[in-house]
mmCIF file of C-alpha atoms and ligand atoms in Angstrom:
data_model
loop_
_atom_site.group_PDB
_atom_site.id
_atom_site.type_symbol
_atom_site.label_atom_id
_atom_site.label_comp_id
_atom_site.label_asym_id
_atom_site.label_seq_id
_atom_site.Cartn_x
_atom_site.Cartn_y
_atom_site.Cartn_z
ATOM 1 C CA MET O 1 9.169 8.187 -8.526
ATOM 2 C CA LYS O 2 11.233 5.738 -10.448
ATOM 3 C CA ILE O 3 9.549 2.464 -11.375
ATOM 4 C CA LYS O 4 12.321 -0.068 -11.155
ATOM 5 C CA ASN O 5 10.460 -3.279 -10.818
ATOM 6 C CA VAL O 6 6.889 -4.413 -11.429
ATOM 7 C CA GLU O 7 5.339 -7.772 -10.928
ATOM 8 C CA MET O 8 1.758 -8.841 -11.388
ATOM 9 C CA VAL O 9 1.586 -11.122 -8.375
ATOM 10 C CA MET O 10 -2.005 -12.193 -8.080
ATOM 11 C CA SER O 11 -5.356 -12.137 -9.734
ATOM 12 C CA ALA O 12 -7.417 -12.792 -6.621
ATOM 13 C CA VAL O 13 -10.988 -13.958 -6.303
ATOM 14 C CA SER O 14 -10.982 -14.211 -2.507
ATOM 15 C CA LYS O 15 -9.090 -12.883 0.471
ATOM 16 C CA ALA O 16 -7.034 -16.045 0.932
ATOM 17 C CA GLN O 17 -5.182 -14.991 -2.201
ATOM 18 C CA TYR O 18 -4.401 -11.418 -1.163
ATOM 19 C CA PRO O 19 -0.720 -10.676 -0.620
ATOM 20 C CA SER O 20 0.111 -10.904 3.050
ATOM 21 C CA GLU O 21 3.480 -9.324 3.641
ATOM 22 C CA GLY O 22 2.000 -6.047 4.815
ATOM 23 C CA LEU O 23 3.141 -3.708 2.047
ATOM 24 C CA PRO O 24 0.872 -0.682 1.559
ATOM 25 C CA GLN O 25 -1.770 -0.967 -1.144
ATOM 26 C CA ILE O 26 -3.126 1.771 -3.351
ATOM 27 C CA ALA O 27 -6.315 0.900 -5.214
ATOM 28 C CA PHE O 28 -7.870 2.052 -8.471
ATOM 29 C CA VAL O 29 -11.610 1.791 -8.887
ATOM 30 C CA GLY O 30 -14.220 3.141 -11.273
ATOM 31 C CA ARG O 31 -16.859 2.320 -13.836
ATOM 32 C CA SER O 32 -16.143 -0.405 -16.250
ATOM 33 C CA ASN O 33 -14.299 1.008 -19.264
ATOM 34 C CA VAL O 34 -13.231 4.204 -17.473
ATOM 35 C CA GLY O 35 -9.564 3.378 -18.097
ATOM 36 C CA LYS O 36 -8.269 1.767 -14.863
ATOM 37 C CA SER O 37 -6.080 -0.840 -16.507
ATOM 38 C CA SER O 38 -4.800 1.632 -19.096
ATOM 39 C CA LEU O 39 -3.832 4.048 -16.337
ATOM 40 C CA ILE O 40 -1.994 1.376 -14.359
ATOM 41 C CA ASN O 41 -0.046 0.491 -17.490
ATOM 42 C CA THR O 42 0.768 4.151 -18.101
ATOM 43 C CA LEU O 43 1.857 4.752 -14.516
ATOM 44 C CA LEU O 44 4.045 1.696 -14.487
ATOM 45 C CA GLY O 45 5.446 2.399 -17.914
ATOM 46 C CA ARG O 46 4.473 -1.074 -19.076
ATOM 47 C CA ARG O 47 2.429 -1.346 -22.189
ATOM 48 C CA LYS O 48 0.648 -4.530 -21.324
ATOM 49 C CA ILE O 49 0.986 -5.547 -17.699
ATOM 50 C CA ALA O 50 -2.659 -4.775 -16.888
ATOM 51 C CA ARG O 51 -5.088 -6.178 -19.409
ATOM 52 C CA VAL O 52 -7.085 -3.556 -21.248
ATOM 53 C CA SER O 53 -10.521 -5.015 -21.655
ATOM 54 C CA GLN O 54 -12.077 -6.198 -24.844
ATOM 55 C CA THR O 55 -15.205 -7.255 -22.965
ATOM 56 C CA PRO O 56 -16.056 -4.515 -20.488
ATOM 57 C CA GLY O 57 -17.330 -5.464 -17.070
ATOM 58 C CA LYS O 58 -15.946 -8.949 -17.204
ATOM 59 C CA THR O 59 -12.951 -8.434 -14.954
ATOM 60 C CA ARG O 60 -14.111 -10.003 -11.721
ATOM 61 C CA THR O 61 -10.818 -10.345 -9.950
ATOM 62 C CA ILE O 62 -8.620 -8.049 -7.915
ATOM 63 C CA ASN O 63 -5.287 -7.726 -9.615
ATOM 64 C CA PHE O 64 -2.278 -6.939 -7.458
ATOM 65 C CA TYR O 65 0.795 -5.323 -8.984
ATOM 66 C CA GLU O 66 3.837 -5.234 -6.768
ATOM 67 C CA VAL O 67 5.965 -2.171 -7.467
ATOM 68 C CA ASN O 68 9.633 -1.773 -6.472
ATOM 69 C CA LYS O 69 9.092 -4.473 -3.800
ATOM 70 C CA GLU O 70 7.664 -1.567 -1.818
ATOM 71 C CA PHE O 71 3.924 -1.265 -2.425
ATOM 72 C CA TYR O 72 1.007 -2.609 -4.436
ATOM 73 C CA PHE O 73 -1.289 -1.085 -6.981
ATOM 74 C CA THR O 74 -4.599 -2.932 -6.979
ATOM 75 C CA ASP O 75 -6.863 -2.925 -9.997
ATOM 76 C CA LEU O 76 -10.410 -3.433 -8.692
ATOM 77 C CA PRO O 77 -13.299 -4.726 -10.789
ATOM 78 C CA GLY O 78 -15.306 -2.064 -12.601
ATOM 79 C CA TYR O 79 -18.926 -1.245 -11.848
ATOM 80 C CA GLY O 80 -21.904 0.173 -13.702
ATOM 81 C CA TYR O 81 -21.838 -2.158 -16.656
ATOM 82 C CA ALA O 82 -25.465 -2.371 -17.748
ATOM 83 C CA LYS O 83 -25.379 -5.802 -19.319
ATOM 84 C CA LEU O 84 -24.553 -7.704 -16.141
ATOM 85 C CA SER O 85 -27.105 -9.970 -14.501
ATOM 86 C CA LYS O 86 -28.334 -9.310 -10.972
ATOM 87 C CA GLN O 87 -26.221 -12.179 -9.749
ATOM 88 C CA GLU O 88 -23.080 -10.793 -11.381
ATOM 89 C CA LYS O 89 -23.790 -7.376 -9.831
ATOM 90 C CA SER O 90 -24.128 -8.791 -6.329
ATOM 91 C CA GLY O 91 -20.901 -10.724 -6.938
ATOM 92 C CA TRP O 92 -19.179 -7.393 -7.518
ATOM 93 C CA GLY O 93 -20.430 -6.080 -4.164
ATOM 94 C CA GLN O 94 -19.155 -9.154 -2.358
ATOM 95 C CA ILE O 95 -15.712 -8.876 -3.911
ATOM 96 C CA MET O 96 -15.493 -5.202 -2.934
ATOM 97 C CA ASP O 97 -16.770 -5.727 0.629
ATOM 98 C CA GLU O 98 -14.333 -8.546 1.185
ATOM 99 C CA TYR O 99 -11.451 -6.404 -0.035
ATOM 100 C CA PHE O 100 -12.373 -3.286 1.923
ATOM 101 C CA ILE O 101 -13.152 -5.138 5.140
ATOM 102 C CA HIS O 102 -9.941 -7.155 5.134
ATOM 103 C CA SER O 103 -7.435 -4.752 3.675
ATOM 104 C CA ARG O 104 -5.681 -3.132 6.587
ATOM 105 C CA ASP O 105 -2.940 -2.424 4.091
ATOM 106 C CA LEU O 106 -5.211 -0.364 1.858
ATOM 107 C CA LYS O 107 -3.916 3.190 2.284
ATOM 108 C CA HIS O 108 -5.500 5.159 -0.516
ATOM 109 C CA VAL O 109 -8.136 4.808 -3.211
ATOM 110 C CA PHE O 110 -8.116 6.563 -6.548
ATOM 111 C CA VAL O 111 -11.646 6.760 -7.909
ATOM 112 C CA LEU O 112 -11.585 7.168 -11.677
ATOM 113 C CA VAL O 113 -14.252 9.032 -13.615
ATOM 114 C CA ASP O 114 -14.500 9.745 -17.329
ATOM 115 C CA ILE O 115 -13.849 13.464 -17.783
ATOM 116 C CA ARG O 116 -16.520 13.719 -20.472
ATOM 117 C CA HIS O 117 -19.480 12.942 -18.225
ATOM 118 C CA THR O 118 -20.918 14.266 -15.001
ATOM 119 C CA PRO O 119 -20.263 11.539 -12.413
ATOM 120 C CA LYS O 120 -23.151 9.092 -12.216
ATOM 121 C CA PRO O 121 -25.003 8.054 -9.038
ATOM 122 C CA GLU O 122 -22.827 4.899 -8.921
ATOM 123 C CA ASP O 123 -19.719 7.088 -8.801
ATOM 124 C CA VAL O 124 -21.193 9.127 -5.948
ATOM 125 C CA SER O 125 -21.967 5.847 -4.131
ATOM 126 C CA MET O 126 -18.430 4.619 -4.734
ATOM 127 C CA VAL O 127 -16.962 7.759 -3.176
ATOM 128 C CA ASP O 128 -19.359 7.432 -0.217
ATOM 129 C CA TYR O 129 -18.351 3.788 0.154
ATOM 130 C CA VAL O 130 -14.650 4.633 0.356
ATOM 131 C CA ARG O 131 -15.396 7.426 2.838
ATOM 132 C CA TYR O 132 -17.451 5.007 4.935
ATOM 133 C CA TYR O 133 -14.330 2.854 5.321
ATOM 134 C CA ASN O 134 -12.304 5.943 6.204
ATOM 135 C CA ILE O 135 -9.777 5.416 3.453
ATOM 136 C CA PRO O 136 -8.257 8.587 2.009
ATOM 137 C CA LEU O 137 -9.270 9.105 -1.604
ATOM 138 C CA SER O 138 -8.646 11.234 -4.613
ATOM 139 C CA ILE O 139 -10.274 11.411 -8.013
ATOM 140 C CA ILE O 140 -8.678 10.823 -11.382
ATOM 141 C CA ALA O 141 -10.487 12.240 -14.390
ATOM 142 C CA THR O 142 -9.547 9.983 -17.301
ATOM 143 C CA LYS O 143 -9.476 10.418 -21.080
ATOM 144 C CA ALA O 144 -8.569 14.122 -20.878
ATOM 145 C CA ASP O 145 -7.511 13.929 -24.543
ATOM 146 C CA LYS O 146 -11.205 13.816 -25.449
ATOM 147 C CA LEU O 147 -11.867 17.416 -24.332
ATOM 148 C CA THR O 148 -10.477 20.840 -25.162
ATOM 149 C CA ARG O 149 -8.650 22.733 -22.448
ATOM 150 C CA SER O 150 -11.583 24.973 -21.538
ATOM 151 C CA ASN O 151 -13.965 22.039 -21.415
ATOM 152 C CA GLN O 152 -11.505 20.164 -19.204
ATOM 153 C CA MET O 153 -11.629 22.998 -16.672
ATOM 154 C CA ARG O 154 -15.413 23.022 -16.727
ATOM 155 C CA ALA O 155 -15.515 19.249 -16.291
ATOM 156 C CA ILE O 156 -13.192 19.324 -13.262
ATOM 157 C CA GLN O 157 -15.470 21.925 -11.683
ATOM 158 C CA ASP O 158 -18.461 19.689 -12.328
ATOM 159 C CA ILE O 159 -16.734 16.580 -10.920
ATOM 160 C CA SER O 160 -15.630 18.521 -7.850
ATOM 161 C CA LYS O 161 -19.191 19.654 -7.173
ATOM 162 C CA THR O 162 -20.890 16.323 -7.856
ATOM 163 C CA LEU O 163 -18.480 14.196 -5.815
ATOM 164 C CA LYS O 164 -17.860 16.857 -3.135
ATOM 165 C CA VAL O 165 -14.110 16.603 -3.585
ATOM 166 C CA SER O 166 -11.889 19.681 -3.638
ATOM 167 C CA LYS O 167 -10.244 20.499 -6.958
ATOM 168 C CA GLU O 168 -6.785 19.919 -5.467
ATOM 169 C CA ASP O 169 -7.761 16.280 -4.996
ATOM 170 C CA ILE O 170 -8.683 15.768 -8.641
ATOM 171 C CA PHE O 171 -6.062 14.652 -11.116
ATOM 172 C CA MET O 172 -6.491 14.719 -14.845
ATOM 173 C CA ILE O 173 -4.833 12.163 -17.052
ATOM 174 C CA SER O 174 -4.728 10.801 -20.547
ATOM 175 C CA SER O 175 -3.347 7.333 -21.014
ATOM 176 C CA LEU O 176 -3.525 7.887 -24.756
ATOM 177 C CA LYS O 177 -1.415 11.064 -24.765
ATOM 178 C CA LYS O 178 0.552 10.012 -21.666
ATOM 179 C CA THR O 179 -0.187 13.189 -19.763
ATOM 180 C CA GLY O 180 -0.840 13.670 -16.061
ATOM 181 C CA GLN O 181 0.789 10.520 -14.797
ATOM 182 C CA GLU O 182 3.706 12.373 -13.158
ATOM 183 C CA GLU O 183 1.313 14.184 -10.827
ATOM 184 C CA VAL O 184 -0.360 10.913 -9.867
ATOM 185 C CA LEU O 185 3.003 9.270 -9.186
ATOM 186 C CA GLU O 186 4.000 12.244 -7.033
ATOM 187 C CA GLU O 187 0.816 11.741 -5.043
ATOM 188 C CA VAL O 188 1.664 8.053 -4.662
ATOM 189 C CA GLU O 189 5.072 9.035 -3.337
ATOM 190 C CA LYS O 190 3.439 11.347 -0.794
ATOM 191 C CA ILE O 191 1.038 8.608 0.315
ATOM 192 C CA LEU O 192 3.926 6.172 0.826
ATOM 193 C CA ALA O 193 6.020 8.752 2.679
ATOM 194 C CA GLU O 194 3.137 9.308 5.124
ATOM 195 C CA GLN O 195 3.104 5.578 5.852
ATOM 196 C CA LYS O 196 6.709 5.674 6.915
ATOM 197 C CA GLU O 197 6.309 8.579 9.342
HETATM 198 P P1 GTP U 201 -12.726 -2.727 -16.966
HETATM 199 O O1 GTP U 201 -11.533 -3.575 -16.635
HETATM 200 O O2 GTP U 201 -13.702 -3.395 -17.885
HETATM 201 O O3 GTP U 201 -13.424 -2.237 -15.739
HETATM 202 O O4 GTP U 201 -12.208 -1.424 -17.786
HETATM 203 P P2 GTP U 201 -11.010 -0.424 -17.409
HETATM 204 O O5 GTP U 201 -11.503 0.647 -16.501
HETATM 205 O O6 GTP U 201 -9.810 -1.172 -16.935
HETATM 206 O O7 GTP U 201 -10.690 0.299 -18.790
HETATM 207 P P3 GTP U 201 -9.521 -0.021 -19.840
HETATM 208 O O8 GTP U 201 -8.214 0.497 -19.343
HETATM 209 O O9 GTP U 201 -9.606 -1.431 -20.210
HETATM 210 O O10 GTP U 201 -9.937 0.942 -21.050
HETATM 211 C C1 GTP U 201 -11.207 0.896 -21.657
HETATM 212 C C2 GTP U 201 -11.145 1.540 -23.035
HETATM 213 O O11 GTP U 201 -10.867 2.953 -22.923
HETATM 214 C C3 GTP U 201 -10.046 0.972 -23.923
HETATM 215 O O12 GTP U 201 -10.551 0.902 -25.241
HETATM 216 C C4 GTP U 201 -8.927 1.992 -23.836
HETATM 217 O O13 GTP U 201 -8.118 2.019 -24.972
HETATM 218 C C5 GTP U 201 -9.710 3.312 -23.680
HETATM 219 N N1 GTP U 201 -8.929 4.331 -22.929
HETATM 220 C C6 GTP U 201 -8.353 4.154 -21.720
HETATM 221 N N2 GTP U 201 -7.720 5.286 -21.298
HETATM 222 C C7 GTP U 201 -7.877 6.199 -22.304
HETATM 223 C C8 GTP U 201 -7.445 7.563 -22.475
HETATM 224 O O14 GTP U 201 -6.771 8.195 -21.643
HETATM 225 N N3 GTP U 201 -7.852 8.185 -23.625
HETATM 226 C C9 GTP U 201 -8.599 7.568 -24.568
HETATM 227 N N4 GTP U 201 -8.961 8.269 -25.638
HETATM 228 N N5 GTP U 201 -9.006 6.284 -24.449
HETATM 229 C C10 GTP U 201 -8.657 5.588 -23.337
HETATM 230 MG MG1 MG U 202 -9.580 -3.234 -16.429
#
């Protein structure tokens, strides 16, 4: 896929601000600090369109990136950040519910997990949540540069088992080394092609 045109159109706090022209949306979700914004930058070939956080867990908006006037990538707020208050945590749930309930245009969710760790209970819940809404999903194991090749293979096995996702639906990327993004973009192309059928 060729990225010709990218525009960050909205940093939304409520559904009134979601884009409304009916283009398909593909969302990225995962623990705070897992590398969502970095991945979006890597995929779009823009160094700084999505803000890479200095203060993890503080992104409380849904950021919509319009690509090629054809679809949106949405960067969802991260979860699992220990230092948040109860109130801030329930705010996260409300933002997510509002998005998932109202997004008929949401066609696919990429759930990101850090390749170095066995997915946590919150990651399992996230996958269950997406399944509950019947949205197709795949997993992206981030920060692959942090492991050797043999440990990467072991980690993918572990992620597959913990999240009950087949290995074909797990991508492995490094935003640092810029590896793996082609495969993810190919998947995006497939998702969009299915919409047009
Ligand atoms: P929140 O917006 O807080 O939820 O975080 P995020 O998931 O958007 O993560 P972000 O992209 O801001 O990255 C978090 C940190 O991980 C930053 O310090 C990045 O530089 C680092 N990081 C992201 N991707 C990679 C990667 O592929 N490899 C390595 N080594 N570091 C990465
Ligand atoms: Mg981010």
